């Protein structure tokens, strides 16, 4: 057997071709085997070469970015000192900037003249490499007679929106020559420089991680070829694969040492410029170790709080029956004041429980959800953590309900004990924004940041975690409406303007109800508009249409709740059917990747993670059933206040369950898309964009 290398005439790529020098008993099968092995070896080599070339180019770009950052740091550091800035770094070319970066160079007039030559040299080098200085030759004098030279470096921002960035640019350009603003400008300079420093540091970390993955790819493929050839020798009772294995070891993906040398270079650069020559500190960034918590302790508390919540709920059911809170005489007051708060926490706990189920399933099926959501493996929630938070919430809520009923039975007035749900709500809000490192602070901080991005849509660039969370909010409209009732009740009591009927009927209540019913869909629609603005993909506009149709259907249903006539029933029916069909199409085709008539799996997709295909068909049927649960809301069943509230809660719970069920298949499709496109590391935006220098 001889393995030959030859160059392809069209692509000029080196490929391998095996020729059999002696006849085997099963020659045709052997030829097919080695032909397929050649094909795989060529694929591995070509992929490795393309990735290696890409990473080398990325490393060169990062080096240029780093040297621009170093020279800008020199200008900032030395602008208030007598000595001029050092000469510019000669190691880069062809770079420009992206977000606004201002500084004021103010010295005595004579000192400025002495420093001008070397300052101009640094500026000239930066300008040759695309960094644009605005008003760099303009000098003014302060009240004390000092010369002040105003300069602006254009370094463009990724968030918030470009319109706000442009307005900020003009504002700071006007203020930069104002001597009264020098202190504020100094703070702004440091903040912008730190931002650029953080971006480049993150890019080096991702480059190092990508190089590590490519190195692992090389070693795993070498192991795979070795095992396959050993098995061939065993089956064929030959020892002809030694020549082939030698050729594999000489192939590019094994023999090339560029990746290893580049990893060493990145380690050296990162240690010097981002870790103050502390290698141990540098490796904490480059090779972060996942923290392994004591899962047995977490599991114990999950079981403990789950048992406590179930026991307390049984106690609550008995006390509620004995106190007669759901009797016709008492149920209206109890349901309108107490139910909304407890409904909020119960729905939230259910959503956390479903998220824990999602985490468990994603981990079991090896879906890389941390990479998809850009979560840190060290601080990301595990499924046990989500179950623990859910069980803790339920225990606290049911315990508060039991205490409320006990105090009610003891003869306390409703005005004294109805504050208990509000206290529980206030406690959890304080815990959410608590700055201390307790109770999953990184997760709480990430949650608050994502909520900020959603509420401020479309002024922030939309990431996957942002629109994923916004989709969760569209399933929690009943929770938001319960918060509306709760806030109305407690603020009314605080400001002595409380009228019970105002918080569940009346004009103001209905107006706020419309707003709350629209808001989650509005935020999601604005995210789609922003993504279309950034990516120029028409699919985002089509997705926005889905949320607009949902807004129309939600508004029609709220109106029909007030005007029970045939006209509005027809409007509700038409708008809800259109919105439901739109949503089902988007669920199956766009979000899940199903309904592909040409797929090898009928009406699914080519790649599936779960082995049992029937699960996917059942998932589609279940999604259809839960999507049409709105039919109950237009039936107007004649039941009491408590039964009506419980029915609404049941429908809200079904929507939360549907969303948790939807989450798994949505991320499965995203994961398979990442695998198909070889996306294993995130793309980090850089503060300086490449431009061609025109002399």
XYZ file of C-alpha atoms in Angstrom, residues 293-310 383-396 439-440:
34
model
C -20.163 22.900 44.029
C -21.244 20.261 46.501
C -24.253 19.006 44.564
C -25.302 16.683 47.393
C -25.863 19.641 49.709
C -27.890 21.479 47.066
C -29.910 18.323 46.408
C -30.598 17.958 50.128
C -31.983 21.482 50.381
C -34.038 21.011 47.216
C -35.677 17.985 48.771
C -36.090 19.752 52.115
C -37.766 22.861 50.733
C -39.911 20.825 48.354
C -41.198 18.732 51.240
C -41.784 21.859 53.328
C -43.733 23.576 50.550
C -45.961 20.525 49.989
C -30.320 22.641 37.188
C -30.076 21.899 40.919
C -29.633 25.617 41.627
C -32.764 26.465 39.636
C -34.726 23.784 41.496
C -33.411 25.126 44.819
C -34.504 28.700 44.040
C -37.925 27.488 42.882
C -38.458 25.353 45.993
C -37.275 28.189 48.268
C -39.710 30.628 46.647
C -42.626 28.224 47.017
C -41.801 27.474 50.649
C -41.623 31.178 51.504
C -27.691 34.125 46.816
C -26.286 33.851 43.260
